[in-house]
Amino acid sequence: MLKGKTALVTGSTSGIGLGIAKALAAQGANIVLNGFGDADGPKAEVAALGARVAYHGADMSKPAEIEAMIAYAAEQFGRVDILVNNAGIQHVARVENFPPERWDAIIAINLSSAFHATRLALPAMQAAGWGRIINVASVHGLVASAEKSAYVAAKHGVVGLTKVTALENATTGVTCNAICPGWVLTPLVQKQVDAKAAALGLSNDDAKKLLLGEKEPSMQFTTPEELGALAVFFCSPAGNNVRGVAWNMDGGWVAQ
Ligand code: NAD
């Protein structure tokens, strides 16, 4: 379905980003990966699906590096047709204890990076008359949890950016939508499981159950594969008139 299209997925050396990159690769898209840590493993996983794959190590908190990454993607494959703004970090503390430098980093990586990548990728999509921008927000783009001020502020911002981008391009072939996962068992969430286990003297399994039980009625983690399938739907012809939605995949979290 996506043969000949190129997808750039930020923060795709791990977790949800890698799951979405693999789902788009399985549909035939060329993939540009980004993120920290080992890139060879993720590149091999994507290439094994028959996709052409490239990697750029831009730090998403740095606008000049984001610009270089978009230029690199265009150099490699012609242009970016699908942009998935996924890179993100977390820090948990009450507002009065929240380190200002952690606030700045979360706003830069989880929110401003999506603005920069979007503004830089849009012109080529508009010229081509087709494009898909998918912002990985969170249930925390729709509701709040204590001790996540920067994350919740950033993710609500991402949902707002999604709606504005969708509206500005509503008469074109460029759509913009957000995905709002509940708990997904990636390294980002495993750290929160570990913190709970240590604080309460629980096993890893009991800490996971507690985490799910507090928020997610299904008592199941959403998987990167499920989120990848939603991203594929947004890119499909049936997704043509889906514009500006914030679609939660959260085991009922936000329904409560
Ligand atoms: P993860 O920690 O597994 O992956 C994060 C990715 O972002 C990694 O590839 C990492 O290298 C990259 N990254 C971090 N800082 C970066 C930077 N400055 N520049 C470039 N890349 C950077 O986390 P994940 O759980 O897969 O999270 C992916 C996205 O999904 C995030 O935006 C997160 O907020 C969101 N999300 C996660 C969950 C969850 O339960 N895991 C739920 C809702 C939303």
Short mmCIF file of C-alpha atoms and ligand atoms in Angstrom, two decimals:
data_model
loop_
_atom_site.label_atom_id
_atom_site.label_comp_id
_atom_site.label_asym_id
_atom_site.label_seq_id
_atom_site.Cartn_x
_atom_site.Cartn_y
_atom_site.Cartn_z
CA MET A 1 0.00 0.00 0.00
CA LEU A 2 2.85 2.45 0.73
CA LYS A 3 5.33 1.38 -1.94
CA GLY A 4 7.30 4.42 -3.15
CA LYS A 5 6.41 6.50 -0.08
CA THR A 6 8.99 7.51 2.51
CA ALA A 7 8.28 7.59 6.24
CA LEU A 8 10.45 9.41 8.77
CA VAL A 9 9.78 8.17 12.30
CA THR A 10 11.45 10.12 15.12
CA GLY A 11 12.58 8.22 18.22
CA SER A 12 12.38 4.92 16.35
CA THR A 13 15.38 3.02 17.76
CA SER A 14 13.06 1.69 20.48
CA GLY A 15 9.51 1.05 21.63
CA ILE A 16 6.52 2.59 19.89
CA GLY A 17 8.54 4.38 17.19
CA LEU A 18 10.21 1.14 16.11
CA GLY A 19 6.82 -0.63 16.10
CA ILE A 20 5.33 2.06 13.85
CA ALA A 21 8.40 2.06 11.56
CA LYS A 22 8.08 -1.72 11.13
CA ALA A 23 4.34 -1.52 10.40
CA LEU A 24 4.94 1.13 7.70
CA ALA A 25 7.89 -0.87 6.31
CA ALA A 26 5.66 -3.95 6.05
CA GLN A 27 3.40 -1.84 3.77
CA GLY A 28 6.37 -1.12 1.48
CA ALA A 29 7.43 2.35 2.67
CA ASN A 30 11.06 3.45 2.73
CA ILE A 31 11.98 4.21 6.32
CA VAL A 32 14.20 6.84 7.93
CA LEU A 33 14.92 5.90 11.53
CA ASN A 34 16.02 8.32 14.25
CA GLY A 35 16.86 8.07 17.94
CA PHE A 36 19.65 7.35 20.38
CA GLY A 37 21.42 4.09 21.24
CA ASP A 38 22.04 1.19 18.90
CA ALA A 39 20.81 1.91 15.37
CA ASP A 40 22.14 -1.23 13.64
CA GLY A 41 19.68 -3.62 15.34
CA PRO A 42 16.59 -1.52 14.48
CA LYS A 43 17.90 -0.95 10.92
CA ALA A 44 18.26 -4.71 10.45
CA GLU A 45 14.74 -5.37 11.80
CA VAL A 46 13.25 -2.88 9.32
CA ALA A 47 15.39 -4.09 6.41
CA ALA A 48 14.26 -7.68 7.13
CA LEU A 49 10.75 -6.56 6.13
CA GLY A 50 12.07 -5.74 2.64
CA ALA A 51 12.14 -1.95 3.16
CA ARG A 52 14.88 0.47 2.17
CA VAL A 53 16.12 1.99 5.42
CA ALA A 54 18.29 4.93 6.45
CA TYR A 55 19.13 6.44 9.84
CA HIS A 56 19.81 9.95 11.10
CA GLY A 57 20.87 10.56 14.71
CA ALA A 58 19.42 14.08 15.12
CA ASP A 59 18.87 15.17 18.71
CA MET A 60 15.21 16.18 18.59
CA SER A 61 15.79 18.95 21.13
CA LYS A 62 17.93 20.78 18.55
CA PRO A 63 16.11 22.54 15.67
CA ALA A 64 19.25 22.71 13.47
CA GLU A 65 19.68 18.93 13.74
CA ILE A 66 16.01 18.38 12.89
CA GLU A 67 16.50 20.50 9.78
CA ALA A 68 19.57 18.45 8.80
CA MET A 69 17.57 15.23 9.28
CA ILE A 70 14.71 16.35 7.00
CA ALA A 71 17.28 17.37 4.37
CA TYR A 72 19.02 13.99 4.75
CA ALA A 73 15.73 12.10 4.29
CA ALA A 74 15.02 14.07 1.11
CA GLU A 75 18.54 13.35 -0.14
CA GLN A 76 18.14 9.60 0.50
CA PHE A 77 14.63 9.03 -0.85
CA GLY A 78 13.38 12.21 -2.60
CA ARG A 79 11.09 13.59 0.10
CA VAL A 80 9.28 12.74 3.33
CA ASP A 81 5.68 11.64 2.61
CA ILE A 82 4.87 10.38 6.10
CA LEU A 83 6.18 12.09 9.21
CA VAL A 84 5.70 10.35 12.55
CA ASN A 85 6.55 12.66 15.45
CA ASN A 86 7.19 10.11 18.17
CA ALA A 87 10.39 10.91 20.12
CA GLY A 88 9.62 11.51 23.76
CA ILE A 89 10.92 11.35 27.32
CA GLN A 90 9.32 11.37 30.76
CA HIS A 91 10.13 12.72 34.21
CA VAL A 92 7.97 12.21 37.28
CA ALA A 93 7.89 14.73 40.17
CA ARG A 94 5.46 17.13 41.81
CA VAL A 95 5.38 20.63 40.32
CA GLU A 96 7.17 22.22 43.28
CA ASN A 97 10.00 19.68 42.96
CA PHE A 98 10.12 19.50 39.14
CA PRO A 99 13.66 20.35 37.93
CA PRO A 100 13.39 23.28 35.49
CA GLU A 101 15.93 21.70 33.13
CA ARG A 102 13.76 18.54 32.93
CA TRP A 103 10.74 20.75 32.12
CA ASP A 104 12.69 22.43 29.29
CA ALA A 105 13.93 19.09 27.92
CA ILE A 106 10.45 17.54 27.91
CA ILE A 107 8.88 20.57 26.20
CA ALA A 108 11.70 20.59 23.62
CA ILE A 109 11.68 16.84 22.83
CA ASN A 110 7.98 16.00 23.28
CA LEU A 111 6.42 19.19 21.83
CA SER A 112 8.70 21.66 20.05
CA SER A 113 10.38 18.91 18.00
CA ALA A 114 6.99 18.05 16.46
CA PHE A 115 6.50 21.71 15.49
CA HIS A 116 9.96 21.91 13.90
CA ALA A 117 9.72 18.62 11.99
CA THR A 118 6.21 19.49 10.82
CA ARG A 119 7.06 22.99 9.59
CA LEU A 120 10.10 21.63 7.73
CA ALA A 121 8.37 18.59 6.18
CA LEU A 122 5.08 20.27 5.18
CA PRO A 123 6.17 22.24 2.07
CA ALA A 124 7.22 19.09 0.15
CA MET A 125 4.00 17.29 1.14
CA GLN A 126 1.91 20.28 0.04
CA ALA A 127 3.80 20.44 -3.28
CA ALA A 128 3.22 16.70 -3.82
CA GLY A 129 -0.48 16.96 -2.89
CA TRP A 130 -0.21 14.05 -0.43
CA GLY A 131 1.18 13.68 3.04
CA ARG A 132 0.53 12.13 6.43
CA ILE A 133 1.63 13.64 9.73
CA ILE A 134 1.08 11.38 12.72
CA ASN A 135 1.84 12.76 16.16
CA VAL A 136 2.33 10.25 18.94
CA ALA A 137 0.70 12.10 21.82
CA SER A 138 -0.69 10.10 24.78
CA VAL A 139 -3.78 9.71 26.91
CA HIS A 140 -1.92 12.51 28.72
CA GLY A 141 -2.82 14.72 25.74
CA LEU A 142 -6.46 14.27 26.83
CA VAL A 143 -6.39 13.85 30.63
CA ALA A 144 -3.84 14.43 33.39
CA SER A 145 -2.02 12.39 36.04
CA ALA A 146 -0.27 13.79 39.10
CA GLU A 147 3.51 14.29 38.96
CA LYS A 148 3.63 14.59 35.14
CA SER A 149 3.26 18.35 34.65
CA ALA A 150 5.74 18.79 31.79
CA TYR A 151 4.63 15.61 30.02
CA VAL A 152 0.92 16.42 30.29
CA ALA A 153 1.51 20.03 29.18
CA ALA A 154 3.61 18.87 26.21
CA LYS A 155 1.11 16.18 25.14
CA HIS A 156 -1.89 18.55 25.39
CA GLY A 157 0.23 20.88 23.23
CA VAL A 158 0.82 18.11 20.69
CA VAL A 159 -2.94 17.51 20.42
CA GLY A 160 -3.44 21.26 19.83
CA LEU A 161 -0.69 21.35 17.20
CA THR A 162 -2.30 18.34 15.51
CA LYS A 163 -5.66 20.12 15.19
CA VAL A 164 -4.14 23.34 13.81
CA THR A 165 -1.97 21.46 11.28
CA ALA A 166 -5.02 19.44 10.18
CA LEU A 167 -7.14 22.58 9.73
CA GLU A 168 -4.50 24.52 7.81
CA ASN A 169 -4.22 21.63 5.33
CA ALA A 170 -7.86 20.52 5.32
CA THR A 171 -8.45 21.18 1.62
CA THR A 172 -5.26 19.38 0.60
CA GLY A 173 -4.12 15.77 0.51
CA VAL A 174 -2.11 16.29 3.70
CA THR A 175 -3.70 14.98 6.89
CA CYS A 176 -2.52 15.33 10.47
CA ASN A 177 -3.74 13.17 13.35
CA ALA A 178 -2.61 12.16 16.82
CA ILE A 179 -2.36 8.74 18.44
CA CYS A 180 -2.97 8.67 22.20
CA PRO A 181 -1.70 5.42 23.75
CA GLY A 182 -2.38 4.35 27.30
CA TRP A 183 0.30 2.20 28.96
CA VAL A 184 2.70 0.54 26.50
CA LEU A 185 5.41 -1.64 28.01
CA THR A 186 8.47 0.12 26.55
CA PRO A 187 11.68 1.21 28.33
CA LEU A 188 9.92 4.54 29.10
CA VAL A 189 7.24 2.74 31.12
CA GLN A 190 9.48 -0.03 32.49
CA LYS A 191 11.33 2.73 34.40
CA GLN A 192 8.02 3.69 36.06
CA VAL A 193 7.30 0.00 36.85
CA ASP A 194 10.79 -0.30 38.39
CA ALA A 195 10.23 2.85 40.49
CA LYS A 196 6.91 1.48 41.79
CA ALA A 197 8.43 -1.94 42.54
CA ALA A 198 11.31 -0.33 44.47
CA ALA A 199 9.11 2.16 46.37
CA LEU A 200 6.52 -0.43 47.42
CA GLY A 201 8.71 -3.54 47.67
CA LEU A 202 6.77 -5.32 44.90
CA SER A 203 7.79 -7.85 42.26
CA ASN A 204 8.00 -6.66 38.66
CA ASP A 205 4.72 -8.46 37.84
CA ASP A 206 2.84 -7.02 40.82
CA ALA A 207 4.11 -3.51 40.02
CA LYS A 208 2.83 -3.90 36.44
CA LYS A 209 -0.58 -5.04 37.69
CA LEU A 210 -0.75 -2.07 40.06
CA LEU A 211 0.18 0.37 37.28
CA LEU A 212 -2.49 -1.08 34.96
CA GLY A 213 -5.10 -1.32 37.70
CA GLU A 214 -4.80 2.39 38.55
CA LYS A 215 -5.66 3.56 35.03
CA GLU A 216 -6.37 0.90 32.41
CA PRO A 217 -9.64 -1.08 32.79
CA SER A 218 -8.59 -3.70 30.19
CA MET A 219 -5.62 -4.62 32.46
CA GLN A 220 -3.59 -5.01 29.26
CA PHE A 221 -0.73 -2.98 27.84
CA THR A 222 -1.31 -1.55 24.35
CA THR A 223 1.41 -2.91 22.02
CA PRO A 224 3.68 -1.13 19.52
CA GLU A 225 2.22 -3.48 16.87
CA GLU A 226 -1.35 -2.27 17.59
CA LEU A 227 -0.19 1.34 17.41
CA GLY A 228 1.61 0.56 14.14
CA ALA A 229 -1.64 -0.76 12.68
CA LEU A 230 -3.41 2.50 13.58
CA ALA A 231 -0.63 4.50 11.89
CA VAL A 232 -1.07 2.34 8.77
CA PHE A 233 -4.81 3.09 8.83
CA PHE A 234 -4.12 6.86 8.93
CA CYS A 235 -1.93 6.38 5.82
CA SER A 236 -4.53 4.29 3.96
CA PRO A 237 -7.03 5.66 1.42
CA ALA A 238 -9.79 5.17 4.04
CA GLY A 239 -7.93 7.63 6.28
CA ASN A 240 -8.21 10.42 3.71
CA ASN A 241 -10.90 12.37 5.56
CA VAL A 242 -9.71 11.63 9.10
CA ARG A 243 -8.35 15.04 10.07
CA GLY A 244 -7.27 16.43 13.41
CA VAL A 245 -8.36 13.50 15.57
CA ALA A 246 -6.69 12.47 18.83
CA TRP A 247 -7.38 8.74 18.78
CA ASN A 248 -6.82 6.97 22.05
CA MET A 249 -5.79 3.30 22.17
CA ASP A 250 -5.83 2.93 25.91
CA GLY A 251 -7.82 -0.04 27.23
CA GLY A 252 -10.60 2.30 28.36
CA TRP A 253 -8.42 4.74 30.35
CA VAL A 254 -10.10 7.91 29.01
CA ALA A 255 -13.60 6.41 28.89
CA GLN A 256 -13.85 6.50 32.70
P1 NAD B 1 11.13 4.65 24.42
O1 NAD B 1 11.93 5.21 25.55
O2 NAD B 1 11.08 3.19 24.19
O3 NAD B 1 11.57 5.33 23.05
C1 NAD B 1 11.82 6.70 22.95
C2 NAD B 1 12.59 6.95 21.67
O4 NAD B 1 12.87 8.35 21.59
C3 NAD B 1 13.95 6.23 21.64
O5 NAD B 1 14.22 5.83 20.31
C4 NAD B 1 14.91 7.33 22.06
O6 NAD B 1 16.24 7.14 21.61
C5 NAD B 1 14.27 8.53 21.39
N1 NAD B 1 14.69 9.81 21.94
C6 NAD B 1 14.65 10.23 23.24
N2 NAD B 1 15.16 11.48 23.30
C7 NAD B 1 15.51 11.83 22.05
C8 NAD B 1 16.09 12.99 21.48
N3 NAD B 1 16.44 14.05 22.21
N4 NAD B 1 16.33 12.99 20.15
C9 NAD B 1 16.01 11.91 19.38
N5 NAD B 1 15.46 10.80 19.87
C10 NAD B 1 15.22 10.78 21.18
O7 NAD B 1 9.68 5.28 24.64
P2 NAD B 1 8.25 4.92 24.04
O8 NAD B 1 7.41 4.47 25.18
O9 NAD B 1 8.35 4.09 22.81
O10 NAD B 1 7.74 6.38 23.69
C11 NAD B 1 7.57 6.84 22.36
C12 NAD B 1 6.52 7.94 22.36
O11 NAD B 1 5.27 7.40 22.81
C13 NAD B 1 6.84 9.10 23.30
O12 NAD B 1 6.47 10.33 22.69
C14 NAD B 1 5.96 8.82 24.50
O13 NAD B 1 5.62 9.99 25.20
C15 NAD B 1 4.75 8.20 23.82
N6 NAD B 1 3.89 7.42 24.71
C16 NAD B 1 4.38 6.32 25.36
C17 NAD B 1 3.53 5.60 26.17
C18 NAD B 1 3.97 4.37 26.91
O14 NAD B 1 3.18 3.87 27.73
N7 NAD B 1 5.14 3.83 26.67
C19 NAD B 1 2.20 5.99 26.33
C20 NAD B 1 1.76 7.11 25.65
C21 NAD B 1 2.62 7.81 24.84
#
